[in-house]
DNA sequence: GTCTATACGAAGATAGAC
DNA sequence: GTCTATCTTCGTATAGAC
């Protein structure tokens, strides 16, 4: 069990905090180091660059998403929506800070991967050749769940999950 | 009919373009002036500051939203969803560039107004004392429509509108 | 209205001592 | 691992000539 220098973890924690408060692009390395009580250059001992730090924070979400769409076959829509909700709820802070900020995704060249995931999710839900109308419904279902995670992050998990999944399921059943 | 110096309008057009391509915060005044073939200081003849320029671009959307929630009484949910869809479709470029970028809203102190609009919209749809579950459904409906405008901006207006409104309406009817 | 020139600050990043 | 000091680049913004 390698212990990743405690400071590295604390830097990431503070960065996540600030990213959530004011967005990734409005957060400077100085703000991060200040809140930690260290100096800016100290950060560079733990991360190669600012991008490196940002990426390290998004990484767990990306890994989870990747695993989700990779290890799954079509069928049981309800189950898929439930598991997907669990995933985005778990990562809701990063989603608020980063995923809902297209500019950051552009900056880090992640737009293509995001589209790829969306496409594969839609395929899992609708099959390989969905109609346009079905795709729009899927957007409402998936996008709506995502918005719930952002907008109702303070409510109890189970309550939001139940209502959001129910709504998504209903839309997909039209 | 006052003609707002042609250049001012062209600056806004180019700024909108760049904001859409790469986000508000990644766009510098130099990039804007370069693409226009003028120099940076020339922009300051037409706008007091960078914020002034950004605000002037968001203004039409804000005015439309304000008028929408102000001049309307509850009832006829389908009609309300249709009109709301028309509005966000009309302003989809600005929505992609700005509204989906919380950091910009924070920077311009617009978060409160956004929340206020969302709340009034929800009240129009659900009445003054909605249950939590109903609120979550409304988030899926409204958020989902908004996502459609962003994600399917290239499809024909009527097709997206019909399917998105249908989906939203169905969710609200649960 | 638009230019050149420049002030000013803040950002990311590096060098080298401790 | 963290510091001080510094480099470099780029951002917004202003002064003043044309």
mmCIF file of C-alpha atoms in Angstrom, chain A residues 10-139:
data_model
loop_
_atom_site.group_PDB
_atom_site.id
_atom_site.type_symbol
_atom_site.label_atom_id
_atom_site.label_comp_id
_atom_site.label_asym_id
_atom_site.label_seq_id
_atom_site.Cartn_x
_atom_site.Cartn_y
_atom_site.Cartn_z
ATOM 1 C CA UNK A 10 -4.435 17.623 0.634
ATOM 2 C CA UNK A 11 -3.649 19.709 -2.424
ATOM 3 C CA UNK A 12 -6.243 17.810 -4.394
ATOM 4 C CA UNK A 13 -8.798 18.238 -1.626
ATOM 5 C CA UNK A 14 -8.299 21.998 -1.474
ATOM 6 C CA UNK A 15 -8.315 22.277 -5.252
ATOM 7 C CA UNK A 16 -11.608 20.388 -5.435
ATOM 8 C CA UNK A 17 -13.026 22.744 -2.838
ATOM 9 C CA UNK A 18 -12.016 25.852 -4.748
ATOM 10 C CA UNK A 19 -13.036 24.427 -8.119
ATOM 11 C CA UNK A 20 -16.449 23.757 -6.691
ATOM 12 C CA UNK A 21 -16.756 27.230 -5.176
ATOM 13 C CA UNK A 22 -15.634 29.310 -8.113
ATOM 14 C CA UNK A 23 -14.905 27.082 -11.089
ATOM 15 C CA UNK A 24 -11.713 25.593 -12.427
ATOM 16 C CA UNK A 25 -10.741 28.503 -14.611
ATOM 17 C CA UNK A 26 -11.215 31.087 -11.905
ATOM 18 C CA UNK A 27 -8.951 29.234 -9.515
ATOM 19 C CA UNK A 28 -5.233 30.035 -9.490
ATOM 20 C CA UNK A 29 -2.382 28.019 -8.065
ATOM 21 C CA UNK A 30 -1.761 30.856 -5.647
ATOM 22 C CA UNK A 31 -5.241 30.541 -4.190
ATOM 23 C CA UNK A 32 -4.709 26.841 -3.699
ATOM 24 C CA UNK A 33 -1.333 27.199 -2.035
ATOM 25 C CA UNK A 34 -2.571 30.085 0.116
ATOM 26 C CA UNK A 35 -5.476 28.091 1.493
ATOM 27 C CA UNK A 36 -3.083 25.253 2.248
ATOM 28 C CA UNK A 37 -0.585 27.514 3.950
ATOM 29 C CA UNK A 38 2.233 26.627 1.586
ATOM 30 C CA UNK A 39 3.774 28.458 -1.355
ATOM 31 C CA UNK A 40 3.074 28.154 -5.042
ATOM 32 C CA UNK A 41 6.309 26.442 -6.060
ATOM 33 C CA UNK A 42 5.676 23.730 -3.488
ATOM 34 C CA UNK A 43 2.795 22.558 -5.637
ATOM 35 C CA UNK A 44 5.208 21.785 -8.423
ATOM 36 C CA UNK A 45 6.924 19.183 -6.339
ATOM 37 C CA UNK A 46 3.684 17.207 -6.339
ATOM 38 C CA UNK A 47 2.332 18.007 -9.794
ATOM 39 C CA UNK A 48 4.076 18.650 -13.079
ATOM 40 C CA UNK A 49 1.754 21.452 -14.069
ATOM 41 C CA UNK A 50 -1.608 23.008 -13.425
ATOM 42 C CA UNK A 51 -3.187 20.761 -16.040
ATOM 43 C CA UNK A 52 -1.673 17.758 -14.350
ATOM 44 C CA UNK A 53 -3.407 18.727 -11.111
ATOM 45 C CA UNK A 54 -6.753 19.317 -12.800
ATOM 46 C CA UNK A 55 -6.536 16.029 -14.650
ATOM 47 C CA UNK A 56 -5.698 14.127 -11.489
ATOM 48 C CA UNK A 57 -8.930 15.399 -9.989
ATOM 49 C CA UNK A 58 -11.068 14.418 -12.953
ATOM 50 C CA UNK A 59 -9.378 11.045 -13.347
ATOM 51 C CA UNK A 60 -11.492 9.019 -10.895
ATOM 52 C CA UNK A 61 -14.682 10.150 -12.619
ATOM 53 C CA UNK A 62 -13.275 9.313 -16.035
ATOM 54 C CA UNK A 63 -12.147 5.895 -14.901
ATOM 55 C CA UNK A 64 -15.562 5.180 -13.432
ATOM 56 C CA UNK A 65 -17.340 6.296 -16.590
ATOM 57 C CA UNK A 66 -15.009 4.274 -18.747
ATOM 58 C CA UNK A 67 -15.565 1.135 -16.700
ATOM 59 C CA UNK A 68 -19.300 1.747 -16.686
ATOM 60 C CA UNK A 69 -19.799 1.884 -20.424
ATOM 61 C CA UNK A 70 -17.188 -0.800 -21.093
ATOM 62 C CA UNK A 71 -18.370 -3.575 -18.816
ATOM 63 C CA UNK A 72 -22.012 -3.648 -19.643
ATOM 64 C CA UNK A 73 -24.424 -5.129 -22.118
ATOM 65 C CA UNK A 74 -27.837 -3.821 -23.152
ATOM 66 C CA UNK A 75 -30.960 -4.806 -21.259
ATOM 67 C CA UNK A 76 -32.550 -3.960 -17.911
ATOM 68 C CA UNK A 77 -32.935 -0.236 -18.480
ATOM 69 C CA UNK A 78 -34.031 0.507 -14.920
ATOM 70 C CA UNK A 79 -30.934 -1.109 -13.497
ATOM 71 C CA UNK A 80 -28.729 0.786 -15.907
ATOM 72 C CA UNK A 81 -30.316 4.118 -14.981
ATOM 73 C CA UNK A 82 -29.980 3.344 -11.279
ATOM 74 C CA UNK A 83 -26.312 2.454 -11.559
ATOM 75 C CA UNK A 84 -25.652 5.475 -13.735
ATOM 76 C CA UNK A 85 -27.317 7.701 -11.164
ATOM 77 C CA UNK A 86 -25.162 6.188 -8.420
ATOM 78 C CA UNK A 87 -22.097 6.982 -10.470
ATOM 79 C CA UNK A 88 -22.876 10.625 -11.179
ATOM 80 C CA UNK A 89 -24.061 11.182 -7.620
ATOM 81 C CA UNK A 90 -20.767 9.842 -6.298
ATOM 82 C CA UNK A 91 -18.870 12.297 -8.478
ATOM 83 C CA UNK A 92 -21.292 15.180 -8.257
ATOM 84 C CA UNK A 93 -18.766 17.701 -6.988
ATOM 85 C CA UNK A 94 -16.394 17.165 -9.871
ATOM 86 C CA UNK A 95 -19.319 17.180 -12.267
ATOM 87 C CA UNK A 96 -20.467 20.566 -11.041
ATOM 88 C CA UNK A 97 -16.970 21.993 -11.195
ATOM 89 C CA UNK A 98 -15.754 20.491 -14.429
ATOM 90 C CA UNK A 99 -18.185 18.468 -16.426
ATOM 91 C CA UNK A 100 -20.721 21.244 -16.673
ATOM 92 C CA UNK A 101 -18.040 23.594 -17.911
ATOM 93 C CA UNK A 102 -17.449 22.833 -21.578
ATOM 94 C CA UNK A 103 -14.536 25.246 -21.746
ATOM 95 C CA UNK A 104 -12.503 23.100 -19.353
ATOM 96 C CA UNK A 105 -13.235 20.003 -21.384
ATOM 97 C CA UNK A 106 -12.115 21.805 -24.510
ATOM 98 C CA UNK A 107 -8.964 22.970 -22.762
ATOM 99 C CA UNK A 108 -8.078 19.449 -21.684
ATOM 100 C CA UNK A 109 -9.101 17.848 -24.972
ATOM 101 C CA UNK A 110 -11.773 15.760 -23.299
ATOM 102 C CA UNK A 111 -14.729 16.710 -25.451
ATOM 103 C CA UNK A 112 -14.335 13.719 -27.742
ATOM 104 C CA UNK A 113 -14.264 11.257 -24.875
ATOM 105 C CA UNK A 114 -17.363 12.838 -23.380
ATOM 106 C CA UNK A 115 -19.218 12.475 -26.652
ATOM 107 C CA UNK A 116 -18.055 8.919 -26.979
ATOM 108 C CA UNK A 117 -19.414 8.041 -23.543
ATOM 109 C CA UNK A 118 -22.726 9.699 -24.250
ATOM 110 C CA UNK A 119 -22.996 7.794 -27.499
ATOM 111 C CA UNK A 120 -22.250 4.452 -25.895
ATOM 112 C CA UNK A 121 -24.688 5.144 -23.082
ATOM 113 C CA UNK A 122 -27.360 5.958 -25.611
ATOM 114 C CA UNK A 123 -26.578 2.779 -27.509
ATOM 115 C CA UNK A 124 -26.945 0.755 -24.326
ATOM 116 C CA UNK A 125 -30.332 2.340 -23.776
ATOM 117 C CA UNK A 126 -31.710 2.443 -27.304
ATOM 118 C CA UNK A 127 -29.746 -0.007 -29.406
ATOM 119 C CA UNK A 128 -27.398 0.784 -32.286
ATOM 120 C CA UNK A 129 -29.816 2.601 -34.603
ATOM 121 C CA UNK A 130 -32.175 4.772 -32.581
ATOM 122 C CA UNK A 131 -34.606 7.186 -34.181
ATOM 123 C CA UNK A 132 -33.977 10.884 -33.763
ATOM 124 C CA UNK A 133 -36.981 11.194 -31.509
ATOM 125 C CA UNK A 134 -35.692 8.411 -29.264
ATOM 126 C CA UNK A 135 -32.320 10.134 -29.047
ATOM 127 C CA UNK A 136 -33.941 13.351 -27.944
ATOM 128 C CA UNK A 137 -35.864 11.472 -25.293
ATOM 129 C CA UNK A 138 -32.620 9.903 -24.107
ATOM 130 C CA UNK A 139 -31.086 13.349 -23.834
#
